[in-house]
mmCIF file of C-alpha atoms in Angstrom:
data_model
loop_
_atom_site.group_PDB
_atom_site.id
_atom_site.type_symbol
_atom_site.label_atom_id
_atom_site.label_comp_id
_atom_site.label_asym_id
_atom_site.label_seq_id
_atom_site.Cartn_x
_atom_site.Cartn_y
_atom_site.Cartn_z
ATOM 1 C CA ALA A 1 0.000 0.000 0.000
ATOM 2 C CA GLN A 2 1.150 3.513 -0.758
ATOM 3 C CA LYS A 3 2.384 5.292 2.308
ATOM 4 C CA ILE A 4 2.007 8.747 0.766
ATOM 5 C CA THR A 5 -0.598 9.461 -1.890
ATOM 6 C CA GLN A 6 -0.821 12.618 -3.933
ATOM 7 C CA THR A 7 -3.815 12.237 -6.225
ATOM 8 C CA GLN A 8 -3.366 15.412 -8.275
ATOM 9 C CA PRO A 9 -0.662 14.953 -10.918
ATOM 10 C CA GLY A 10 -1.156 18.524 -12.113
ATOM 11 C CA MET A 11 -3.045 21.638 -11.104
ATOM 12 C CA PHE A 12 -3.609 25.153 -12.353
ATOM 13 C CA VAL A 13 -4.265 28.210 -10.227
ATOM 14 C CA GLN A 14 -4.769 31.835 -11.105
ATOM 15 C CA GLU A 15 -2.189 34.259 -9.779
ATOM 16 C CA LYS A 16 -3.171 35.742 -6.379
ATOM 17 C CA GLU A 17 -5.659 32.972 -5.661
ATOM 18 C CA ALA A 18 -5.268 30.252 -3.040
ATOM 19 C CA VAL A 19 -4.672 26.613 -3.926
ATOM 20 C CA THR A 20 -4.783 23.357 -1.978
ATOM 21 C CA LEU A 21 -2.528 20.422 -2.814
ATOM 22 C CA ASP A 22 -3.750 17.119 -1.449
ATOM 23 C CA CYS A 23 -1.755 14.544 0.484
ATOM 24 C CA THR A 24 -2.957 11.475 2.318
ATOM 25 C CA TYR A 25 -0.722 9.174 4.292
ATOM 26 C CA ASP A 26 -0.788 5.730 5.808
ATOM 27 C CA THR A 27 1.023 4.750 8.992
ATOM 28 C CA SER A 28 0.318 2.810 12.149
ATOM 29 C CA ASP A 29 3.075 4.572 14.094
ATOM 30 C CA PRO A 30 1.653 7.181 16.509
ATOM 31 C CA SER A 31 4.804 9.301 16.073
ATOM 32 C CA TYR A 32 5.354 10.653 12.615
ATOM 33 C CA GLY A 33 6.049 13.847 10.767
ATOM 34 C CA LEU A 34 4.838 15.247 7.496
ATOM 35 C CA PHE A 35 6.807 17.497 5.184
ATOM 36 C CA TRP A 36 6.181 19.445 2.044
ATOM 37 C CA TYR A 37 8.985 20.165 -0.390
ATOM 38 C CA LYS A 38 8.980 22.331 -3.499
ATOM 39 C CA GLN A 39 11.007 21.378 -6.555
ATOM 40 C CA PRO A 40 11.254 24.159 -9.158
ATOM 41 C CA SER A 41 12.360 23.460 -12.705
ATOM 42 C CA SER A 42 15.966 24.037 -11.631
ATOM 43 C CA GLY A 43 15.695 20.767 -9.719
ATOM 44 C CA GLU A 44 16.623 21.561 -6.127
ATOM 45 C CA MET A 45 14.478 20.394 -3.227
ATOM 46 C CA ILE A 46 13.239 23.254 -1.066
ATOM 47 C CA PHE A 47 11.730 22.577 2.356
ATOM 48 C CA LEU A 48 8.435 24.398 2.868
ATOM 49 C CA ILE A 49 6.687 23.226 5.996
ATOM 50 C CA TYR A 50 6.558 20.501 8.643
ATOM 51 C CA GLN A 51 3.789 19.060 10.832
ATOM 52 C CA GLY A 52 4.427 16.636 13.674
ATOM 53 C CA SER A 53 1.786 14.090 14.600
ATOM 54 C CA TYR A 54 1.517 15.478 18.120
ATOM 55 C CA ASP A 55 1.367 19.117 17.097
ATOM 56 C CA GLN A 56 -1.917 20.618 18.213
ATOM 57 C CA GLN A 57 -1.933 23.509 15.777
ATOM 58 C CA ASN A 58 -1.723 23.403 12.013
ATOM 59 C CA ALA A 59 1.701 24.486 10.824
ATOM 60 C CA THR A 60 2.088 27.785 9.003
ATOM 61 C CA GLU A 61 5.082 29.337 7.256
ATOM 62 C CA GLY A 62 4.348 32.620 5.533
ATOM 63 C CA ARG A 63 1.990 31.920 2.631
ATOM 64 C CA TYR A 64 2.117 28.166 3.280
ATOM 65 C CA SER A 65 -0.100 26.366 5.721
ATOM 66 C CA LEU A 66 -0.667 22.701 6.337
ATOM 67 C CA ASN A 67 -4.249 21.540 6.812
ATOM 68 C CA PHE A 68 -3.627 18.558 9.093
ATOM 69 C CA GLN A 69 -6.612 16.264 9.609
ATOM 70 C CA LYS A 70 -5.286 13.397 11.681
ATOM 71 C CA ALA A 71 -8.428 11.270 11.690
ATOM 72 C CA ARG A 72 -8.592 11.437 7.905
ATOM 73 C CA LYS A 73 -4.813 10.961 7.600
ATOM 74 C CA SER A 74 -4.510 13.955 5.370
ATOM 75 C CA ALA A 75 -1.942 16.736 5.301
ATOM 76 C CA ASN A 76 -2.904 19.135 2.564
ATOM 77 C CA LEU A 77 -0.724 22.089 1.649
ATOM 78 C CA VAL A 78 -2.476 25.416 1.218
ATOM 79 C CA ILE A 79 -0.694 28.164 -0.677
ATOM 80 C CA SER A 80 -2.349 31.547 -0.296
ATOM 81 C CA ALA A 81 -2.016 34.407 -2.784
ATOM 82 C CA SER A 82 -0.268 32.327 -5.453
ATOM 83 C CA GLN A 83 2.660 33.862 -7.270
ATOM 84 C CA LEU A 84 4.177 32.989 -10.631
ATOM 85 C CA GLY A 85 7.241 31.730 -8.784
ATOM 86 C CA ASP A 86 5.113 29.086 -7.083
ATOM 87 C CA SER A 87 4.972 27.130 -10.338
ATOM 88 C CA ALA A 88 6.850 23.925 -9.484
ATOM 89 C CA MET A 89 6.504 20.305 -8.412
ATOM 90 C CA TYR A 90 5.375 19.827 -4.836
ATOM 91 C CA PHE A 91 6.129 16.705 -2.859
ATOM 92 C CA CYS A 92 4.553 15.479 0.333
ATOM 93 C CA ALA A 93 6.793 13.269 2.489
ATOM 94 C CA MET A 94 6.573 11.419 5.790
ATOM 95 C CA ARG A 95 8.950 10.146 8.439
ATOM 96 C CA GLU A 96 7.815 7.524 10.943
ATOM 97 C CA GLY A 97 8.800 7.080 14.570
ATOM 98 C CA TRP A 98 11.676 8.525 16.560
ATOM 99 C CA ALA A 99 14.314 5.803 16.123
ATOM 100 C CA ASP A 100 17.154 5.879 13.628
ATOM 101 C CA SER A 101 14.751 4.690 10.964
ATOM 102 C CA SER A 102 12.746 7.858 11.412
ATOM 103 C CA TYR A 103 15.376 9.665 9.400
ATOM 104 C CA LYS A 104 13.981 7.952 6.318
ATOM 105 C CA LEU A 105 11.636 10.093 4.270
ATOM 106 C CA ILE A 106 8.921 8.474 2.187
ATOM 107 C CA PHE A 107 7.811 10.649 -0.701
ATOM 108 C CA GLY A 108 4.650 10.899 -2.707
ATOM 109 C CA SER A 109 4.707 11.111 -6.479
ATOM 110 C CA GLY A 110 4.218 14.865 -6.505
ATOM 111 C CA THR A 111 1.826 17.473 -7.879
ATOM 112 C CA ARG A 112 2.867 19.865 -10.608
ATOM 113 C CA LEU A 113 1.423 23.312 -9.966
ATOM 114 C CA LEU A 114 1.197 25.907 -12.696
ATOM 115 C CA VAL A 115 0.294 29.467 -11.745
ATOM 116 C CA ARG A 116 -1.428 31.415 -14.526
ATOM 117 C CA PRO A 117 -0.915 35.185 -14.819
ATOM 118 C CA ASN B 1 28.205 27.483 5.185
ATOM 119 C CA ALA B 2 28.098 25.696 1.835
ATOM 120 C CA GLY B 3 25.361 23.342 3.097
ATOM 121 C CA VAL B 4 25.199 20.064 1.186
ATOM 122 C CA THR B 5 27.377 19.874 -1.909
ATOM 123 C CA GLN B 6 27.370 17.216 -4.596
ATOM 124 C CA THR B 7 29.759 16.498 -7.428
ATOM 125 C CA PRO B 8 29.531 16.081 -10.321
ATOM 126 C CA LYS B 9 26.381 17.915 -11.451
ATOM 127 C CA PHE B 10 26.099 15.799 -14.589
ATOM 128 C CA GLN B 11 27.615 12.460 -15.590
ATOM 129 C CA VAL B 12 27.271 10.085 -18.516
ATOM 130 C CA LEU B 13 28.430 6.510 -18.070
ATOM 131 C CA LYS B 14 28.499 3.474 -20.283
ATOM 132 C CA THR B 15 26.893 0.277 -19.076
ATOM 133 C CA GLY B 16 29.282 -1.609 -16.819
ATOM 134 C CA GLN B 17 31.385 1.383 -15.788
ATOM 135 C CA SER B 18 31.768 2.283 -12.151
ATOM 136 C CA MET B 19 31.870 5.679 -10.522
ATOM 137 C CA THR B 20 31.476 7.495 -7.235
ATOM 138 C CA LEU B 21 29.066 10.338 -6.588
ATOM 139 C CA GLN B 22 30.458 12.684 -3.966
ATOM 140 C CA CYS B 23 28.463 14.300 -1.179
ATOM 141 C CA ALA B 24 29.735 16.576 1.565
ATOM 142 C CA GLN B 25 28.104 18.712 4.229
ATOM 143 C CA ASP B 26 29.599 21.321 6.538
ATOM 144 C CA MET B 27 26.773 21.545 9.067
ATOM 145 C CA ASN B 28 28.080 18.780 11.352
ATOM 146 C CA HIS B 29 24.957 16.722 10.725
ATOM 147 C CA GLU B 30 25.051 13.143 11.936
ATOM 148 C CA TYR B 31 22.493 11.836 9.500
ATOM 149 C CA MET B 32 23.101 11.643 5.754
ATOM 150 C CA SER B 33 21.230 9.877 2.994
ATOM 151 C CA TRP B 34 21.080 9.237 -0.721
ATOM 152 C CA TYR B 35 17.885 9.342 -2.766
ATOM 153 C CA ARG B 36 17.176 8.792 -6.424
ATOM 154 C CA GLN B 37 14.460 10.510 -8.407
ATOM 155 C CA ASP B 38 13.210 8.906 -11.574
ATOM 156 C CA PRO B 39 11.194 10.927 -14.107
ATOM 157 C CA GLY B 40 7.728 11.832 -12.861
ATOM 158 C CA MET B 41 8.301 10.247 -9.474
ATOM 159 C CA GLY B 42 9.115 11.197 -5.937
ATOM 160 C CA LEU B 43 12.419 10.488 -4.269
ATOM 161 C CA ARG B 44 13.305 6.987 -3.094
ATOM 162 C CA LEU B 45 15.851 6.233 -0.402
ATOM 163 C CA ILE B 46 18.936 4.272 -1.503
ATOM 164 C CA HIS B 47 21.176 4.218 1.584
ATOM 165 C CA TYR B 48 21.496 6.229 4.730
ATOM 166 C CA SER B 49 23.908 6.764 7.589
ATOM 167 C CA VAL B 50 23.210 7.813 11.176
ATOM 168 C CA GLY B 51 26.850 8.612 11.889
ATOM 169 C CA ALA B 52 30.430 7.929 10.880
ATOM 170 C CA GLY B 53 30.971 4.221 10.418
ATOM 171 C CA ILE B 54 27.257 3.370 10.388
ATOM 172 C CA THR B 55 25.279 2.811 7.210
ATOM 173 C CA ASP B 56 22.080 1.009 6.325
ATOM 174 C CA GLN B 57 19.980 0.201 3.300
ATOM 175 C CA GLY B 58 16.968 2.121 2.169
ATOM 176 C CA GLU B 59 14.221 1.164 -0.239
ATOM 177 C CA VAL B 60 16.317 0.682 -3.415
ATOM 178 C CA PRO B 61 19.903 -0.279 -2.410
ATOM 179 C CA ASN B 62 20.773 -2.795 -5.134
ATOM 180 C CA GLY B 63 23.710 -1.783 -7.324
ATOM 181 C CA TYR B 64 24.983 0.856 -4.901
ATOM 182 C CA ASN B 65 27.537 0.901 -2.098
ATOM 183 C CA VAL B 66 28.182 3.523 0.549
ATOM 184 C CA SER B 67 30.614 4.123 3.359
ATOM 185 C CA ARG B 68 30.899 6.884 5.953
ATOM 186 C CA SER B 69 34.400 7.377 7.251
ATOM 187 C CA THR B 70 33.865 10.989 8.331
ATOM 188 C CA THR B 71 30.895 13.044 9.508
ATOM 189 C CA GLU B 72 31.252 15.344 6.511
ATOM 190 C CA ASP B 73 31.380 12.933 3.569
ATOM 191 C CA PHE B 74 29.020 10.262 2.302
ATOM 192 C CA PRO B 75 30.007 8.986 -1.167
ATOM 193 C CA LEU B 76 27.741 6.757 -3.248
ATOM 194 C CA ARG B 77 29.424 4.145 -5.434
ATOM 195 C CA LEU B 78 27.877 2.599 -8.503
ATOM 196 C CA LEU B 79 29.626 -0.723 -8.940
ATOM 197 C CA SER B 80 28.606 -1.598 -12.502
ATOM 198 C CA ALA B 81 26.318 0.988 -14.026
ATOM 199 C CA ALA B 82 23.099 -0.121 -15.713
ATOM 200 C CA PRO B 83 20.609 1.917 -17.800
ATOM 201 C CA SER B 84 18.069 1.423 -14.977
ATOM 202 C CA GLN B 85 20.297 3.608 -12.808
ATOM 203 C CA THR B 86 19.712 6.613 -15.051
ATOM 204 C CA SER B 87 18.241 9.075 -12.581
ATOM 205 C CA VAL B 88 18.812 12.221 -10.595
ATOM 206 C CA TYR B 89 20.605 11.530 -7.329
ATOM 207 C CA PHE B 90 20.135 13.674 -4.259
ATOM 208 C CA CYS B 91 22.191 13.642 -1.125
ATOM 209 C CA ALA B 92 20.624 14.977 2.081
ATOM 210 C CA SER B 93 21.656 15.596 5.668
ATOM 211 C CA SER B 94 19.725 16.149 8.872
ATOM 212 C CA THR B 95 20.318 17.336 12.392
ATOM 213 C CA GLY B 96 18.091 14.655 13.811
ATOM 214 C CA THR B 97 16.440 17.155 16.098
ATOM 215 C CA ASP B 98 12.802 18.211 16.248
ATOM 216 C CA SER B 99 11.364 17.755 12.815
ATOM 217 C CA TYR B 100 14.287 15.741 11.367
ATOM 218 C CA GLU B 101 14.178 18.166 8.453
ATOM 219 C CA GLN B 102 16.520 17.078 5.696
ATOM 220 C CA TYR B 103 18.662 19.525 3.768
ATOM 221 C CA PHE B 104 19.160 18.470 0.172
ATOM 222 C CA GLY B 105 22.089 18.950 -2.137
ATOM 223 C CA PRO B 106 21.568 20.253 -5.689
ATOM 224 C CA GLY B 107 21.517 16.781 -7.237
ATOM 225 C CA THR B 108 23.575 14.822 -9.772
ATOM 226 C CA ARG B 109 21.973 13.947 -13.089
ATOM 227 C CA LEU B 110 23.309 10.566 -14.191
ATOM 228 C CA THR B 111 22.724 8.984 -17.585
ATOM 229 C CA VAL B 112 23.799 5.418 -18.280
ATOM 230 C CA THR B 113 23.911 4.425 -21.945
#
């Protein structure tokens, strides 16, 4: 079974509008963390935001927020006020547990976001 | 701070050749890892290390070797390159604190013909 599922291969959004990128995850470990990374066309991986399984509040970082719904096992990324520079691939990833193995990141297949002017 | 550096940026190999992808970090991170990214896919873990002298396999370790003799360096060796190893390779390091956020290098694009 897929541990991280991103069901939207591609999305469009109008500049200045908000967009939600979906991510669902599967784990039986009570301790886990969820990440979102951005990969622009230049290829580097840019960390955006992190949510721990025990965090009470949804994570926010500037225009990025993570809509964490634990019971539904979803961790959607919300980008507010989209900018042309937000056009990129976005990956959801998960780490499980707190042991050495928790350093492993499991990635979804990504969503390509295109921001229209 | 240079962060995580990788060399080379691009490499073309013939089937059967061997080579080493270099990775170094100057942040004194204990944890380092190698991922590969195939077209249209997310990253998959090849090998990782939780400290000097300690390495372990990830999801797709076959055809690759690693060693970690220093905290700073974590080279990835391709023993006998195959076309299936054509990919973009990312090295990452982590502090292992709080979120376990991983800092990625710029990647090496490898083509095996």
